Tab-separated table of C-alpha atoms in Angstrom:
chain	number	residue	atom	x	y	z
X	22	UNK	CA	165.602	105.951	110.022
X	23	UNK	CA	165.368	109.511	108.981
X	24	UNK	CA	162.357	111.238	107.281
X	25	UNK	CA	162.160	113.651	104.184
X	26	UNK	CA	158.693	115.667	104.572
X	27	UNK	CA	156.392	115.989	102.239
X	28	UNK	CA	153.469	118.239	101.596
X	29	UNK	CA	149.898	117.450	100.725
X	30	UNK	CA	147.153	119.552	100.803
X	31	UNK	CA	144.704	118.865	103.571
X	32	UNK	CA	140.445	119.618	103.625
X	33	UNK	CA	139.352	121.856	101.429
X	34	UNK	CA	138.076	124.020	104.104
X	35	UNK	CA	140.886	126.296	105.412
X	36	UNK	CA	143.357	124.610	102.553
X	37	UNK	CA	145.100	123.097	105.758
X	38	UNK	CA	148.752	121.555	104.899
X	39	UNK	CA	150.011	118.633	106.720
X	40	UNK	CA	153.205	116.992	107.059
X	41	UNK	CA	153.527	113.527	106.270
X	42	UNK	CA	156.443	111.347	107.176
X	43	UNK	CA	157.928	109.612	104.134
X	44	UNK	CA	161.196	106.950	105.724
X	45	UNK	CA	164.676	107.548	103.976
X	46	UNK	CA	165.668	104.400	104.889
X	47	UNK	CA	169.317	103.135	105.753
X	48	UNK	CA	170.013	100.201	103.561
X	49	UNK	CA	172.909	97.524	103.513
X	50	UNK	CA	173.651	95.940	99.776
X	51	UNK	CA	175.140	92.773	99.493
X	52	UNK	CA	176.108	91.553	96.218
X	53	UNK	CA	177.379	88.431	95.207
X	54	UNK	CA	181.671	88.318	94.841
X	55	UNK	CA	182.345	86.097	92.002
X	56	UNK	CA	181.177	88.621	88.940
X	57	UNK	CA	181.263	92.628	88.810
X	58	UNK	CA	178.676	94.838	88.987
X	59	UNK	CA	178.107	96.330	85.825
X	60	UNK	CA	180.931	95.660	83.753
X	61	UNK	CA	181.428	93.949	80.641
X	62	UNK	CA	179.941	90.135	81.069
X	63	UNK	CA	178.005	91.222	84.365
X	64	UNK	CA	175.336	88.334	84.634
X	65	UNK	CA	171.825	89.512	85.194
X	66	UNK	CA	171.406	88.931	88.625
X	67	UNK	CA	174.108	91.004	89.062
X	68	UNK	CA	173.320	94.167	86.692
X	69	UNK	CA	169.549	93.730	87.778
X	70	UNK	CA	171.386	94.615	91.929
X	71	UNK	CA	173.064	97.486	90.729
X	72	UNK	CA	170.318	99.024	89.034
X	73	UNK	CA	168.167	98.906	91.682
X	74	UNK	CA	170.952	100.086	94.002
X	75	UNK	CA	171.344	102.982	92.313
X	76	UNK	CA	167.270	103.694	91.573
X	77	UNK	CA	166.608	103.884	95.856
X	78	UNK	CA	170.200	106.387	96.151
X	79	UNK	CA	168.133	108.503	93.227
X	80	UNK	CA	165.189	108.285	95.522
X	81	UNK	CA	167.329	109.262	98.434
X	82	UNK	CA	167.731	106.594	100.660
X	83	UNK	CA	170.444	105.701	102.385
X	84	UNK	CA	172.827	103.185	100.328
X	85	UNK	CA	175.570	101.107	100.976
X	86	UNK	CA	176.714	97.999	98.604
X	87	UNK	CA	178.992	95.634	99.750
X	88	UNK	CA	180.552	94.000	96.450
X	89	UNK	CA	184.021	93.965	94.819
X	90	UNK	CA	186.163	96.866	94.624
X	91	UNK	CA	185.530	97.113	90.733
X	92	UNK	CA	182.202	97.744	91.181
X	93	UNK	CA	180.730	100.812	89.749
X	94	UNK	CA	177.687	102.287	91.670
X	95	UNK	CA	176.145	105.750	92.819
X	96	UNK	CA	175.683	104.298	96.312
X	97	UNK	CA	178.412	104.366	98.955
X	98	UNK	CA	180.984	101.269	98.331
X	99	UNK	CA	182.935	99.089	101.056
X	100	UNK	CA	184.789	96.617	99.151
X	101	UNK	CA	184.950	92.868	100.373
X	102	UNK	CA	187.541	91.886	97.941
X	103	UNK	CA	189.407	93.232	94.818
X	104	UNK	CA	188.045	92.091	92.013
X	105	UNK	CA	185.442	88.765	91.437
X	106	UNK	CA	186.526	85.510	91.899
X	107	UNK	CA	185.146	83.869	89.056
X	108	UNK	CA	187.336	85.893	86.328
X	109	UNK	CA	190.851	84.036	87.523
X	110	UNK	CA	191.584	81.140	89.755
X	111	UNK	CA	193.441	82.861	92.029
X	112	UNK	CA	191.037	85.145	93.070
X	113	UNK	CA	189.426	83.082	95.617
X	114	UNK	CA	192.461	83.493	97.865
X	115	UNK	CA	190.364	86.328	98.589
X	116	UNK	CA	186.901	83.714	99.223
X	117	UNK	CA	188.078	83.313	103.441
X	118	UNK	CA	188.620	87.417	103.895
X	119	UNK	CA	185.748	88.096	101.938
X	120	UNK	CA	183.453	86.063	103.874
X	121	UNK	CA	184.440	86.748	107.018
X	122	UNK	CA	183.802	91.075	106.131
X	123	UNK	CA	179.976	89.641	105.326
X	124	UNK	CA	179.691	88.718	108.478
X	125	UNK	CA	180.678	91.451	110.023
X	126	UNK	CA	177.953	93.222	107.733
X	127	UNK	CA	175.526	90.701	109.285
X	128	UNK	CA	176.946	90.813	113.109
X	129	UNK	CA	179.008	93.574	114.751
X	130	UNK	CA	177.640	96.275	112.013
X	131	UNK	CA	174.067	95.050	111.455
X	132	UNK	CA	173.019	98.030	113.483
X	133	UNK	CA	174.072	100.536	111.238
X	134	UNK	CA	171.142	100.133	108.955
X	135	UNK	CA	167.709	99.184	109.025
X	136	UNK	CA	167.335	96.643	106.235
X	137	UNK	CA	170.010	94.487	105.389
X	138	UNK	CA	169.204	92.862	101.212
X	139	UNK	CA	171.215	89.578	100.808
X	140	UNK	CA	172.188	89.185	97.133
X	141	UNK	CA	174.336	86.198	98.578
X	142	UNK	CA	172.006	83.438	97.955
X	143	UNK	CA	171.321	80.313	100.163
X	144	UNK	CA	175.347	80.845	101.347
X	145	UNK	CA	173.847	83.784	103.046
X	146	UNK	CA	171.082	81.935	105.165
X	147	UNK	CA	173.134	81.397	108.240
X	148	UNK	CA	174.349	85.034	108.686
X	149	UNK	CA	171.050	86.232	108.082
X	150	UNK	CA	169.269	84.219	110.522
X	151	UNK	CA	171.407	85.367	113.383
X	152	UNK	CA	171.078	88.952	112.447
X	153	UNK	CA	169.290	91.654	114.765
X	154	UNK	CA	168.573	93.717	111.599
X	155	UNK	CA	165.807	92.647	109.476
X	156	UNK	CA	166.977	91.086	106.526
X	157	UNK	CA	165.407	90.171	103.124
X	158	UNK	CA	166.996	87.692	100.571
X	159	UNK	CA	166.322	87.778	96.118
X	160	UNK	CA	167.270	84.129	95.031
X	161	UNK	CA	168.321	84.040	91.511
X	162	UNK	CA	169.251	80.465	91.033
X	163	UNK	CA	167.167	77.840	90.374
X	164	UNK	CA	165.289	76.015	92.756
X	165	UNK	CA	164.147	72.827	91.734
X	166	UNK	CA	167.077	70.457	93.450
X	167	UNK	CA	166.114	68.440	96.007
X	168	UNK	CA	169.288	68.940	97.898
X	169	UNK	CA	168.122	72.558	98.785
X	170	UNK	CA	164.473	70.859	100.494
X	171	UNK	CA	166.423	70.319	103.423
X	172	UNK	CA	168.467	74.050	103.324
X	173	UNK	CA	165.396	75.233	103.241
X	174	UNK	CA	163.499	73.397	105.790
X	175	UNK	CA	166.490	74.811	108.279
X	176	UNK	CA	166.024	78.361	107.310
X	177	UNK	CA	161.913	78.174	106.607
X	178	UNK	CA	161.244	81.317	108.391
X	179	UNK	CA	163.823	84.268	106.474
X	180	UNK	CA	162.264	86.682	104.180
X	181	UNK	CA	162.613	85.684	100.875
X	182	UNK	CA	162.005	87.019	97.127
X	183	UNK	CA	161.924	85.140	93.795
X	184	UNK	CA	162.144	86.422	90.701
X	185	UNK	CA	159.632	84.308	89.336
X	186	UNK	CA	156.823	81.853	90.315
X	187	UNK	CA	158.026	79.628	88.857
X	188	UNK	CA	161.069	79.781	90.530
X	189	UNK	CA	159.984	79.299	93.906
X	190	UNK	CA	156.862	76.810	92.974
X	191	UNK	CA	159.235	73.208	94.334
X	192	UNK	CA	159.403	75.509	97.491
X	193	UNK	CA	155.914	77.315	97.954
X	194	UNK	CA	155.829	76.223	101.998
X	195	UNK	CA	159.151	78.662	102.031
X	196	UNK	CA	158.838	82.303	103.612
X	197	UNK	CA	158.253	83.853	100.453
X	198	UNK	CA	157.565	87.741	100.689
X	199	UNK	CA	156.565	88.021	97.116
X	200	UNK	CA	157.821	87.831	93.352
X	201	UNK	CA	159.450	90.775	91.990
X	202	UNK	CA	160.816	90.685	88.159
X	203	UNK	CA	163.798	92.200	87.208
X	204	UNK	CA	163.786	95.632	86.114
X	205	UNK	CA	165.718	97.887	83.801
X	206	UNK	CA	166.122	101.905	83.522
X	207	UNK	CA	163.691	103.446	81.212
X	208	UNK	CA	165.587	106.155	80.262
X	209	UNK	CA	169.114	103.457	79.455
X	210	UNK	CA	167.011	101.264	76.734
X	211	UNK	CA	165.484	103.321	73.972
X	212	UNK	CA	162.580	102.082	72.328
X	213	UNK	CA	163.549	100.819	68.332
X	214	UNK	CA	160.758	101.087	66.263
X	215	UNK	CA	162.761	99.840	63.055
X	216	UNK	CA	164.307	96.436	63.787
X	217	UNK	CA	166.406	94.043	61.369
X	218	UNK	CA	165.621	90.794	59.846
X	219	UNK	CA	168.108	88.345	62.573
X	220	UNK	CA	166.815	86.770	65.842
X	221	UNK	CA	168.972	87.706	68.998
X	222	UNK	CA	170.076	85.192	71.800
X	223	UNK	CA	171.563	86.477	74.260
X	224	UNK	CA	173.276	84.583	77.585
X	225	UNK	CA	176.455	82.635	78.979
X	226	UNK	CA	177.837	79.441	77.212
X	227	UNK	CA	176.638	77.196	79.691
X	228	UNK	CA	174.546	73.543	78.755
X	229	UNK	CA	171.546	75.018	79.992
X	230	UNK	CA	170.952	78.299	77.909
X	231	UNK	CA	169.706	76.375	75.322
X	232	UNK	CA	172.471	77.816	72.375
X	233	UNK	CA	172.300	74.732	70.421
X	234	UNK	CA	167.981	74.909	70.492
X	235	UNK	CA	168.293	78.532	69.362
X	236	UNK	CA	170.943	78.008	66.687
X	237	UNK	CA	168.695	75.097	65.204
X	238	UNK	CA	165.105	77.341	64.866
X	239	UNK	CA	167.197	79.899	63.166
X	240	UNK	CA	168.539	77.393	60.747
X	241	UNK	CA	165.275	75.871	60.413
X	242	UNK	CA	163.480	79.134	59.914
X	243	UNK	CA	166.430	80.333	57.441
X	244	UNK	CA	167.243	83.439	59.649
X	245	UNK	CA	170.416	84.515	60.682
X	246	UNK	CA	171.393	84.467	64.420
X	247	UNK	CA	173.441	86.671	66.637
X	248	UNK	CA	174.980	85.474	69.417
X	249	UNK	CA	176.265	87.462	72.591
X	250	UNK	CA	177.575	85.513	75.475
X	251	UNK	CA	178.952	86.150	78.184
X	252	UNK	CA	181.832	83.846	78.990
X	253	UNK	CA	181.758	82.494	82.927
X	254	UNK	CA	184.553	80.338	83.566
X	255	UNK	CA	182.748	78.345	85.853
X	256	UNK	CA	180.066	76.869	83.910
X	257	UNK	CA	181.250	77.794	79.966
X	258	UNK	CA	179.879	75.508	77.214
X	259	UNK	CA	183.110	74.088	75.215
X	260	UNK	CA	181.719	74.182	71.851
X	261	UNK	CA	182.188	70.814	71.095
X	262	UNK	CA	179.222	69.918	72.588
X	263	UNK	CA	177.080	71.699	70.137
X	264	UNK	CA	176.145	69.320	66.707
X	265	UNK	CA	179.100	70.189	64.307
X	266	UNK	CA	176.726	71.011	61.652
X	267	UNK	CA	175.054	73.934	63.576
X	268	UNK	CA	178.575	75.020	64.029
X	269	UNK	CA	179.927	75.484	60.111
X	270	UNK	CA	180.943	78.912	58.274
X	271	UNK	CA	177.934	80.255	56.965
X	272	UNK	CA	175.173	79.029	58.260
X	273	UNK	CA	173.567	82.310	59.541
X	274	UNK	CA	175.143	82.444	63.207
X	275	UNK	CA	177.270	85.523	64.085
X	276	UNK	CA	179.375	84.970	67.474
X	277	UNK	CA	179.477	88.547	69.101
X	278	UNK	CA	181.084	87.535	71.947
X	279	UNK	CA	180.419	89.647	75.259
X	280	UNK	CA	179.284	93.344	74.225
X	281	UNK	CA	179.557	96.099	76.498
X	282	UNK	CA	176.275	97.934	77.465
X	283	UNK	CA	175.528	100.171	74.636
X	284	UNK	CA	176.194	97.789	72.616
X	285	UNK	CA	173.470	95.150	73.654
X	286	UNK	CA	171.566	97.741	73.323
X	287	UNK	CA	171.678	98.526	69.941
X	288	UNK	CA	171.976	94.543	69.846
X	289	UNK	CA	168.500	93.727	71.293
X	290	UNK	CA	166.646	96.719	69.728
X	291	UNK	CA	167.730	95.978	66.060
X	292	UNK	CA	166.567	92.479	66.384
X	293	UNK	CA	163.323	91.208	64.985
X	294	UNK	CA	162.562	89.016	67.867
X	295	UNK	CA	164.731	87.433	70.857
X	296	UNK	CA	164.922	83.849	71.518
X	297	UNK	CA	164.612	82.184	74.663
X	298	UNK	CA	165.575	78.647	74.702
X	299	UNK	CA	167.033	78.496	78.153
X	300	UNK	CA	166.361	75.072	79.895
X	301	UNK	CA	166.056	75.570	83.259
X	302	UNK	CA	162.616	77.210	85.496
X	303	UNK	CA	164.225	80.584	86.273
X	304	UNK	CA	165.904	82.256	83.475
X	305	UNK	CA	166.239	85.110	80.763
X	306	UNK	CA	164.404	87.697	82.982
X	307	UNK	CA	166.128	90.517	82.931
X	308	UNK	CA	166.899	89.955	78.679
X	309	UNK	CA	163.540	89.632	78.193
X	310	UNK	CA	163.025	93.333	80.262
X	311	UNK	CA	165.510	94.588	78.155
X	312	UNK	CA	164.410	93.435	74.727
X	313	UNK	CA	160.774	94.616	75.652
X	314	UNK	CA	162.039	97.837	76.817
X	315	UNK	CA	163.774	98.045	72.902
X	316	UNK	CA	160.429	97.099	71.742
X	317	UNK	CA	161.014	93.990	70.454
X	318	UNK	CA	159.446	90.660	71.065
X	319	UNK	CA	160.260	87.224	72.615
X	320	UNK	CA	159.820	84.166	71.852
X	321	UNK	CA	160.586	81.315	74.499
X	322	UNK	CA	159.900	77.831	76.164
X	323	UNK	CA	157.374	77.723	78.633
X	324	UNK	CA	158.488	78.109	81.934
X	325	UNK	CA	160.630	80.429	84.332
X	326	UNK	CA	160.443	84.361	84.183
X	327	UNK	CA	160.182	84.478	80.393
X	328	UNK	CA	156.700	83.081	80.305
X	329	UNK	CA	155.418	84.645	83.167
X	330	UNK	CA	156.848	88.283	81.421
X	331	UNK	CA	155.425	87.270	77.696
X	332	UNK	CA	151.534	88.188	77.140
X	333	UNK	CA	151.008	85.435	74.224
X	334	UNK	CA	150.254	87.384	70.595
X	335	UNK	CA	150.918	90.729	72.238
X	336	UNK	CA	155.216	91.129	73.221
X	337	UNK	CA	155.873	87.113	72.205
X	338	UNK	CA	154.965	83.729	72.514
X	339	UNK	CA	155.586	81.092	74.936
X	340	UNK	CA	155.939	77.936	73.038
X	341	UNK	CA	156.347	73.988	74.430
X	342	UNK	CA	158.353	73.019	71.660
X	343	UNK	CA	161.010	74.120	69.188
X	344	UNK	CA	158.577	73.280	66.496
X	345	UNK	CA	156.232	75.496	67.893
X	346	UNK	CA	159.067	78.280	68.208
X	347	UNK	CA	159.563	77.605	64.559
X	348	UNK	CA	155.767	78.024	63.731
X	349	UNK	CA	155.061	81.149	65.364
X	350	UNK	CA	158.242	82.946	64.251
X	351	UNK	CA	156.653	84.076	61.193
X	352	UNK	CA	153.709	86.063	63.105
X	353	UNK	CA	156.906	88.034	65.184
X	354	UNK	CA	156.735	90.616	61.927
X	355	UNK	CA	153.181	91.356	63.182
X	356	UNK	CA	153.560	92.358	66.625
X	357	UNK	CA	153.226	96.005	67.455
X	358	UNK	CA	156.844	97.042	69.061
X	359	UNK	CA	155.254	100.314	70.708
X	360	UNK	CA	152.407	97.557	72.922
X	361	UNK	CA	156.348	95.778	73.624
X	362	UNK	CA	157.364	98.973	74.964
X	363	UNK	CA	154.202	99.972	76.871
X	364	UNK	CA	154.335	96.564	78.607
X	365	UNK	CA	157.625	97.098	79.757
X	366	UNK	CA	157.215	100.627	81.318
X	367	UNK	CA	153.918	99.149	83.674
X	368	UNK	CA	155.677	96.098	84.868
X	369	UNK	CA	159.441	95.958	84.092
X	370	UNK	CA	160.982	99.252	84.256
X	371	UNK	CA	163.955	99.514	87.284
X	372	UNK	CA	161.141	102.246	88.988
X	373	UNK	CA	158.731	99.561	89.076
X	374	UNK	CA	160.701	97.215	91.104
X	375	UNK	CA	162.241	99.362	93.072
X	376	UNK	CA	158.259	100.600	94.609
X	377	UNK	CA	157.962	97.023	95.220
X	378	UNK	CA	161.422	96.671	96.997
X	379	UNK	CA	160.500	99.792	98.906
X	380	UNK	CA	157.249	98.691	99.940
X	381	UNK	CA	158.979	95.817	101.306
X	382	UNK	CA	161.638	97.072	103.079
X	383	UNK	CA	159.065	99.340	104.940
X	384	UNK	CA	156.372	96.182	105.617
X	385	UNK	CA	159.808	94.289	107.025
X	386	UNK	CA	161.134	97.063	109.144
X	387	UNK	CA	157.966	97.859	110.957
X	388	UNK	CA	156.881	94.591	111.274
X	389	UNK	CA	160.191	94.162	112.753
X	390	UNK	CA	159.616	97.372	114.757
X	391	UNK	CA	156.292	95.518	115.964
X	392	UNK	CA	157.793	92.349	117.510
X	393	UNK	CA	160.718	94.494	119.630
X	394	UNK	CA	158.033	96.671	120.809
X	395	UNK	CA	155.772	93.692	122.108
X	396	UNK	CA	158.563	92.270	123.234
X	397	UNK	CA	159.335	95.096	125.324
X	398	UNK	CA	156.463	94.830	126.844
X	399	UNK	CA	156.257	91.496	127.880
X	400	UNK	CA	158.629	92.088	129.822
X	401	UNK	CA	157.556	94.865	131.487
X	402	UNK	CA	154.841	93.239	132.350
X	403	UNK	CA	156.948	90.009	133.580
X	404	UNK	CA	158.835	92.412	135.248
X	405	UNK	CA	155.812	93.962	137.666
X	406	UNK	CA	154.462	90.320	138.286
X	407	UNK	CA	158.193	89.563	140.034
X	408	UNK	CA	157.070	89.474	143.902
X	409	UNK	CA	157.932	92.353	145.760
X	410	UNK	CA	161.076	91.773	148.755
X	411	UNK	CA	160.153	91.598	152.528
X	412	UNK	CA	162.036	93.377	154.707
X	413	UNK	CA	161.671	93.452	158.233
């Protein structure tokens, strides 16, 4: 670990300066291998990695991502395969070779850096409990199985992060560091104070993003939807199991498909409110950051990151019902975009959670620092209680 100085001004008498050490910290990136970082259709855990990536290389740390060769990134890269291996079957040929280069990330080179941040989710656990470095694992997926009590009972003791409270309330006994939302760059999503009449829904066609919920409150509320989704081959909706009726020409939905960046943008900001209707506990985060950071509200079911992000009557509503959705839709029109904004700045800008990373990372690493040193000295001590040779 290398330090930048800094200068602040000491007591007032004699204006003495003092240096102050301020870590630049060396820090290994590993990102999941089956979608791109920030490309077209990048899921949010994804795009939510790469942003923060590239917020602690700004700051001047130390970055390396491991992810696929595709990947676009300020940090240094080491590819671990060619391109994802959700996009075409074949691609996890590449699943053995690329998991074997993790780890190495975890073993032989763990001592290149002094934080390793698993992105790899519970497939990572093993690697990271054998690892000398200190590690620190962000779950995105949901937690609420009870096949992963027993995962976790195995691997109680690794540093962990959740994106929600929610997410990680079936397993509060786990070694959970703290909750840190996703986060966007301030500067990327422009605040829209001038948004159309449609409601926005934005996520992959999969059975548990809700699309047939959100098509029906549109319907019911006799506003149009737009649609963006991003199509993931391993868990896409056929759209045959939506109601037929929901599905006819001209009922108000517009299918944009997957939209590139600037794109969603303008997508989320010209909307007068987006819709939440995902069904499981840990979803829409990072939209919801996004949309707030356009200045326009939410509306979604209770539960996961979307409620915990929504201050009721002031960016959205959090509703237990899609007849509640459907009541409070009319108030959206009311909402002051600029308080949507503000809220997203204190608590979901890419800055804020990367402070909250980097406090982390530090509390890990010294702690870390901590147990070598006492260690250290244990056995010292063990060392001087050995008894002492006779010789004649």
């Amino acid at each position: 670990m290398t330090t930048l100085p800094t200068w602040t001004k000491g007591p007032m008498a004699g204006e003495q300066f003092r240096q102050r050490e301020k870590p630049s910290m060396k820090i290994a990136q590993v990102a999941p291998l089956w979608i791109n970082g920030l490309s077209r259709g990048t899921s949010d855990a994804e795009r939510a990695l790469f942003y923060l990536t590239d917020e602690l290389v700004r700051r001047g740390h130390e970055v390396t991502l491991f992810a696929t060769a595709e990947s676009r990134t300020s940090a240094k890269l080491e590819a671990l395969c060619s391109t994802p291996f959700c996009r075409a079957p074949e691609n996890w040929s590449q699943a053995g070779a690329a998991i074997l280069a993790v780890k190495q990330v975890f073993g032989p080179r763990a001592d290149e850096f002094d934080l390793i941040h698993s992105h790899f989710g519970i497939d990572g656990f093993p690697m990271a409990q054998r690892c000398p470095t200190p590690t620190l694992t962000t779950l995105q997926e949901r937690l609420d199985l009870p096949e992963y009590v027993p995962v976790f009972e195995q691997f109680r003791d690794l540093p962990l992060v959740s994106t929600s409270d929610a997410q990680r309330a079936p397993l509060a006994w786990a070694s959970w560091q703290r909750t840190i939302y996703p986060g966007v760059p301030s500067e990327l999503y422009r605040f829209n104070p001038r948004p159309g009449k449609y409601l926005a829904f934005i996520g992959s066609l999969s059975m548990e993003e809700g699309l047939g919920a959100a098509i029906e409150i549109a319907r019911r509320a006799h506003l149009p939807l737009r649609v963006a989704s991003r199509k993931d081959s391993i868990d896409e909706l056929p759209l045959s199991t939506i109601p037929s009726e929901l599905l006819v020409a001209g009922n108000g939905v517009e299918w944009l498909g997957e939209l590139t960046e600037p794109a969603k943008i303008s997508f989320l900001g010209g909307a007068s409110a987006l819709v939440c209707t995902q069904g499981w506990p840990d979803a829409s985060g990072l939209c919801v950051a996004e949309a707030l950071a356009c200045g326009t509200p939410v509306v979604a079911f209770h539960g996961g990151q979307a409620r915990e992000m929504i201050y009721d009557h002031v960016t959205g509503f959090a509703c237990d019902s899609l007849d509640e959705m459907f009541h409070v839709l009319p108030l959206v029109k009311d909402l002051d975009r600029k308080a949507c904004r503000n809220v997203f700045e204190k608590r979901f800008s890419v800055e804020r959670m990367a402070d909250q990373y980097v406090h982390l990372y530090e509390r890990l690493i010294a702690a870390a620092s901590h147990r070598r040193f006492s260690a250290s000295i244990a056995q010292a001590v063990q060392t001087d209680r050995r008894p002492m040779a006779v010789t004649n």
